[in-house]
Amino acid sequence: MQRTPEAGKYEKEMKVLQQLYGDVMKEEELRKYLEGSNGNVQMMIEQINTTLSNQKTAIQGSMEENKIEQINDNTLKKEDEKVKIGETKPGINLQGYCINMDCLAAKAKLPVWVNIGFGDISFESNKTSFRCPDCGQSTVTSIVKAMIFNSEHSISSSENLTPVKGNHYQCFYPIKAGLSYELKSKKIRQHATSLEDLITRSENAMMSNEIINLVAELQKYLITVVKPPKVKDSARLLEKIKCDYSGDYNQ
Ligand SMILES: [Zn+2]
């Protein structure tokens, strides 16, 4: 079948352009550009790029507007958080709802914070009976959020048995209705267990390839590098012996 010259024209160019811009521009659009530039692909690519970057600026503009909206949203959320009932303390804190008819927090439908502290706890998210910080009754029957504060911890649910671990200053976890959860929390301990451990760690660091290479590099420029403590100490010891005992080590 014989193609009309118009349709076959720029066929190769169209293929290239479709590969380049197929996901952002329609075929007719591309053809229009191509015909407008008399098949000069380079000129066309420049034109398209200009158009696209203008569009991108416009998109970025609207994204920034969205961001501002989000920020406003967050400010609102923070305002909400200000109406906080119950204290949060280091360890596990659970946010939930009280159902005591006489409780002000329950009447206002405000969530309350229950502080659990350090330790292990497991619960079913909508079958709890935690003590309400507002009315003092064990009527916090559902939990919606967990906040773990200044603690090494892990959290797992019946939906996700692999525990999520963390030791950040403050971690929030949404609690889903109808699932059971297991939370473990302990005080953050220092990771260097003893002074010796710390010394070993520093010595290991001094032996690392990075340090050795760095020292070699510095020495190239005639910069004196203080030798690791052990070597230095034995040299100093020798000097001291020489001075105190006139070089006689057997006194
Ligand atoms: Zn209450």
Tab-separated table of C-alpha atoms and ligand atoms in Angstrom:
chain	number	residue	atom	x	y	z
A	1	MET	CA	0.000	0.000	0.000
A	2	GLN	CA	1.314	3.376	-1.058
A	3	ARG	CA	1.365	5.943	1.733
A	4	THR	CA	0.482	9.507	1.054
A	5	PRO	CA	3.613	11.681	1.154
A	6	GLU	CA	2.193	13.765	4.055
A	7	ALA	CA	1.701	10.858	6.443
A	8	GLY	CA	5.045	9.274	5.602
A	9	LYS	CA	6.814	12.580	5.899
A	10	TYR	CA	8.912	12.941	9.094
A	11	GLU	CA	8.119	9.349	10.028
A	12	LYS	CA	11.595	8.767	11.435
A	13	GLU	CA	11.568	12.086	13.275
A	14	MET	CA	8.151	11.316	14.738
A	15	LYS	CA	9.441	8.004	16.112
A	16	VAL	CA	12.290	9.734	17.889
A	17	LEU	CA	10.041	12.453	19.241
A	18	GLN	CA	7.491	9.963	20.465
A	19	GLN	CA	10.202	8.159	22.358
A	20	LEU	CA	11.329	11.410	23.899
A	21	TYR	CA	8.024	13.055	24.626
A	22	GLY	CA	5.422	10.329	24.099
A	23	ASP	CA	4.448	10.335	27.743
A	24	VAL	CA	3.918	14.069	28.003
A	25	MET	CA	2.606	15.062	24.556
A	26	LYS	CA	0.073	13.723	22.103
A	27	GLU	CA	1.076	12.592	18.635
A	28	GLU	CA	-0.881	15.399	16.903
A	29	GLU	CA	0.826	17.962	19.079
A	30	LEU	CA	4.238	16.587	18.218
A	31	ARG	CA	3.358	16.550	14.503
A	32	LYS	CA	2.221	20.175	14.713
A	33	TYR	CA	5.542	21.196	16.248
A	34	LEU	CA	7.450	19.183	13.667
A	35	GLU	CA	5.601	20.714	10.738
A	36	GLY	CA	5.988	24.163	12.260
A	37	SER	CA	9.734	23.769	12.288
A	38	ASN	CA	9.854	22.165	8.819
A	39	GLY	CA	11.217	18.920	10.157
A	40	ASN	CA	14.093	20.540	12.028
A	41	VAL	CA	14.145	18.216	15.009
A	42	GLN	CA	16.763	20.125	16.956
A	43	MET	CA	14.842	23.376	16.756
A	44	MET	CA	11.711	21.521	17.687
A	45	ILE	CA	13.237	19.903	20.755
A	46	GLU	CA	14.312	23.335	21.944
A	47	GLN	CA	10.797	24.655	21.453
A	48	ILE	CA	9.248	21.721	23.293
A	49	ASN	CA	11.716	21.998	26.150
A	50	THR	CA	10.884	25.677	26.582
A	51	THR	CA	7.175	24.880	26.653
A	52	LEU	CA	7.653	22.001	29.075
A	53	SER	CA	9.842	23.997	31.450
A	54	ASN	CA	7.215	26.762	31.484
A	55	GLN	CA	4.627	24.149	32.351
A	56	LYS	CA	6.914	22.781	35.034
A	57	THR	CA	7.239	26.222	36.598
A	58	ALA	CA	3.471	26.483	36.593
A	59	ILE	CA	3.185	23.046	38.222
A	60	GLN	CA	5.817	23.932	40.805
A	61	GLY	CA	3.886	27.107	41.533
A	62	SER	CA	0.739	25.148	42.248
A	63	MET	CA	2.721	22.604	44.268
A	64	GLU	CA	4.000	25.395	46.462
A	65	GLU	CA	0.454	26.572	46.976
A	66	ASN	CA	-0.403	23.038	48.050
A	67	LYS	CA	2.500	23.086	50.465
A	68	ILE	CA	1.206	26.284	52.000
A	69	GLU	CA	-2.179	24.635	52.361
A	70	GLN	CA	-0.519	21.655	53.993
A	71	ILE	CA	1.330	23.922	56.401
A	72	ASN	CA	-1.963	25.586	57.281
A	73	ASP	CA	-3.394	22.126	57.760
A	74	ASN	CA	-0.580	21.169	60.122
A	75	THR	CA	-1.030	24.368	62.099
A	76	LEU	CA	-4.651	23.390	62.534
A	77	LYS	CA	-3.648	19.937	63.699
A	78	LYS	CA	-1.233	21.478	66.172
A	79	GLU	CA	-4.015	23.675	67.497
A	80	ASP	CA	-6.016	20.499	67.992
A	81	GLU	CA	-3.153	18.897	69.878
A	82	LYS	CA	-3.126	21.833	72.266
A	83	VAL	CA	-6.434	20.626	73.643
A	84	LYS	CA	-4.533	17.716	75.088
A	85	ILE	CA	-6.067	15.770	77.904
A	86	GLY	CA	-3.717	13.689	79.995
A	87	GLU	CA	0.039	13.863	80.256
A	88	THR	CA	2.569	12.191	78.008
A	89	LYS	CA	5.684	10.881	79.736
A	90	PRO	CA	8.761	8.855	78.702
A	91	GLY	CA	7.836	5.367	77.543
A	92	ILE	CA	4.544	4.256	76.020
A	93	ASN	CA	1.649	6.701	75.715
A	94	LEU	CA	-1.686	5.685	74.241
A	95	GLN	CA	-4.319	8.017	72.911
A	96	GLY	CA	-7.900	6.882	73.035
A	97	TYR	CA	-11.476	7.745	73.848
A	98	CYS	CA	-13.281	7.606	77.159
A	99	ILE	CA	-16.932	6.505	77.204
A	100	ASN	CA	-17.914	7.588	80.715
A	101	MET	CA	-21.124	9.620	80.280
A	102	ASP	CA	-20.108	11.954	83.140
A	103	CYS	CA	-16.621	12.609	81.773
A	104	LEU	CA	-16.013	16.039	80.254
A	105	ALA	CA	-13.486	14.696	77.759
A	106	ALA	CA	-15.973	12.048	76.685
A	107	LYS	CA	-18.764	14.635	76.372
A	108	ALA	CA	-16.549	16.841	74.193
A	109	LYS	CA	-15.496	13.729	72.229
A	110	LEU	CA	-11.864	14.646	72.878
A	111	PRO	CA	-9.175	11.985	72.846
A	112	VAL	CA	-7.232	11.467	76.063
A	113	TRP	CA	-3.625	10.392	76.639
A	114	VAL	CA	-2.958	7.402	78.852
A	115	ASN	CA	0.608	7.080	80.088
A	116	ILE	CA	1.833	3.504	80.415
A	117	GLY	CA	5.550	4.171	80.925
A	118	PHE	CA	8.338	1.684	80.249
A	119	GLY	CA	7.571	-2.010	79.949
A	120	ASP	CA	5.651	-4.419	77.744
A	121	ILE	CA	1.981	-4.168	76.995
A	122	SER	CA	-0.484	-5.872	74.701
A	123	PHE	CA	-4.069	-4.869	73.998
A	124	GLU	CA	-6.873	-5.113	71.493
A	125	SER	CA	-7.417	-1.625	70.107
A	126	ASN	CA	-11.172	-1.409	70.730
A	127	LYS	CA	-11.461	-3.632	73.796
A	128	THR	CA	-9.350	-1.717	76.298
A	129	SER	CA	-10.152	-0.441	79.773
A	130	PHE	CA	-7.449	2.093	80.516
A	131	ARG	CA	-7.839	4.688	83.230
A	132	CYS	CA	-9.046	8.036	81.874
A	133	PRO	CA	-6.821	10.934	82.998
A	134	ASP	CA	-9.869	13.203	83.106
A	135	CYS	CA	-12.508	11.271	85.031
A	136	GLY	CA	-10.267	8.652	86.615
A	137	GLN	CA	-12.503	5.742	85.529
A	138	SER	CA	-11.301	2.704	83.601
A	139	THR	CA	-13.424	3.748	80.687
A	140	VAL	CA	-10.930	4.425	77.906
A	141	THR	CA	-12.228	1.614	75.742
A	142	SER	CA	-10.593	2.345	72.425
A	143	ILE	CA	-7.103	3.391	71.387
A	144	VAL	CA	-6.356	5.274	68.176
A	145	LYS	CA	-2.749	6.307	68.473
A	146	ALA	CA	0.459	5.351	70.250
A	147	MET	CA	3.250	7.770	71.014
A	148	ILE	CA	6.516	6.396	72.285
A	149	PHE	CA	8.679	8.975	73.920
A	150	ASN	CA	12.413	8.833	74.604
A	151	SER	CA	12.555	5.046	74.583
A	152	GLU	CA	14.009	2.071	72.747
A	153	HIS	CA	10.923	0.275	71.610
A	154	SER	CA	9.164	-2.105	69.259
A	155	ILE	CA	5.571	-2.349	68.126
A	156	SER	CA	3.808	-5.155	66.294
A	157	SER	CA	0.182	-5.825	65.448
A	158	SER	CA	-1.926	-8.853	64.553
A	159	GLU	CA	-1.879	-7.473	61.002
A	160	ASN	CA	1.870	-7.019	60.954
A	161	LEU	CA	3.693	-9.464	63.186
A	162	THR	CA	7.179	-8.228	62.329
A	163	PRO	CA	7.870	-5.613	64.977
A	164	VAL	CA	8.754	-2.069	63.963
A	165	LYS	CA	11.682	-0.939	66.077
A	166	GLY	CA	12.785	2.543	66.957
A	167	ASN	CA	14.688	4.634	69.427
A	168	HIS	CA	13.918	8.127	68.213
A	169	TYR	CA	13.036	10.863	70.631
A	170	GLN	CA	9.350	10.725	69.787
A	171	CYS	CA	7.536	8.250	67.531
A	172	PHE	CA	3.857	8.232	66.634
A	173	TYR	CA	2.049	5.116	65.436
A	174	PRO	CA	-1.564	4.968	64.279
A	175	ILE	CA	-3.554	2.224	65.992
A	176	LYS	CA	-6.139	0.538	63.789
A	177	ALA	CA	-9.512	-0.528	65.097
A	178	GLY	CA	-10.020	-4.226	65.732
A	179	LEU	CA	-6.361	-5.233	65.748
A	180	SER	CA	-4.337	-6.436	68.673
A	181	TYR	CA	-1.030	-4.794	69.418
A	182	GLU	CA	2.105	-5.616	71.341
A	183	LEU	CA	4.385	-2.808	72.469
A	184	LYS	CA	7.716	-3.049	74.206
A	185	SER	CA	9.534	-0.087	75.628
A	186	LYS	CA	12.699	0.330	77.632
A	187	LYS	CA	14.972	3.159	78.643
A	188	ILE	CA	17.586	4.114	76.070
A	189	ARG	CA	20.915	2.781	77.298
A	190	GLN	CA	24.349	4.026	76.399
A	191	HIS	CA	25.702	1.893	73.624
A	192	ALA	CA	29.280	1.873	74.922
A	193	THR	CA	29.043	-0.635	77.783
A	194	SER	CA	32.266	0.321	79.556
A	195	LEU	CA	35.339	2.471	79.350
A	196	GLU	CA	37.302	-0.466	77.904
A	197	ASP	CA	34.667	-0.901	75.260
A	198	LEU	CA	34.970	2.755	74.365
A	199	ILE	CA	38.777	2.473	74.151
A	200	THR	CA	38.497	-0.609	71.923
A	201	ARG	CA	36.084	1.249	69.686
A	202	SER	CA	38.421	4.247	69.359
A	203	GLU	CA	41.377	1.975	68.678
A	204	ASN	CA	39.404	0.124	66.036
A	205	ALA	CA	38.521	3.440	64.474
A	206	MET	CA	42.218	4.396	64.429
A	207	MET	CA	43.013	1.129	62.636
A	208	SER	CA	40.365	1.603	59.983
A	209	ASN	CA	41.501	1.941	56.383
A	210	GLU	CA	40.014	5.384	56.087
A	211	ILE	CA	42.109	6.710	58.964
A	212	ILE	CA	45.252	4.919	57.787
A	213	ASN	CA	44.857	6.409	54.319
A	214	LEU	CA	44.148	9.823	55.747
A	215	VAL	CA	47.225	9.667	57.959
A	216	ALA	CA	49.361	8.614	54.976
A	217	GLU	CA	47.922	11.476	52.965
A	218	LEU	CA	48.631	13.997	55.739
A	219	GLN	CA	52.158	12.717	56.206
A	220	LYS	CA	52.793	13.342	52.511
A	221	TYR	CA	52.341	17.011	53.299
A	222	LEU	CA	54.727	16.691	56.255
A	223	ILE	CA	51.979	17.104	58.789
A	224	THR	CA	52.900	15.302	61.964
A	225	VAL	CA	50.213	12.960	63.101
A	226	VAL	CA	50.035	11.994	66.745
A	227	LYS	CA	50.532	8.246	66.922
A	228	PRO	CA	47.937	6.031	68.611
A	229	PRO	CA	48.110	6.150	72.431
A	230	LYS	CA	49.706	2.729	72.950
A	231	VAL	CA	52.820	3.558	70.925
A	232	LYS	CA	53.051	6.980	72.415
A	233	ASP	CA	52.704	5.599	75.936
A	234	SER	CA	55.522	3.089	75.571
A	235	ALA	CA	57.779	5.790	74.122
A	236	ARG	CA	56.959	8.053	77.038
A	237	LEU	CA	57.536	5.220	79.453
A	238	LEU	CA	60.984	4.588	78.000
A	239	GLU	CA	61.807	8.261	78.303
A	240	LYS	CA	60.653	8.325	81.897
A	241	ILE	CA	62.718	5.251	82.742
A	242	LYS	CA	65.765	6.803	81.127
A	243	CYS	CA	65.310	9.986	83.105
A	244	ASP	CA	64.395	8.475	86.491
A	245	TYR	CA	66.708	5.516	86.524
A	246	SER	CA	69.490	6.690	84.239
A	247	GLY	CA	68.547	4.035	81.728
A	248	ASP	CA	68.752	1.088	84.119
A	249	TYR	CA	65.480	-0.775	83.715
A	250	ASN	CA	66.284	-3.399	86.339
A	251	GLN	CA	66.253	-1.273	89.460
B	1	ZN	ZN	-13.074	10.001	81.130
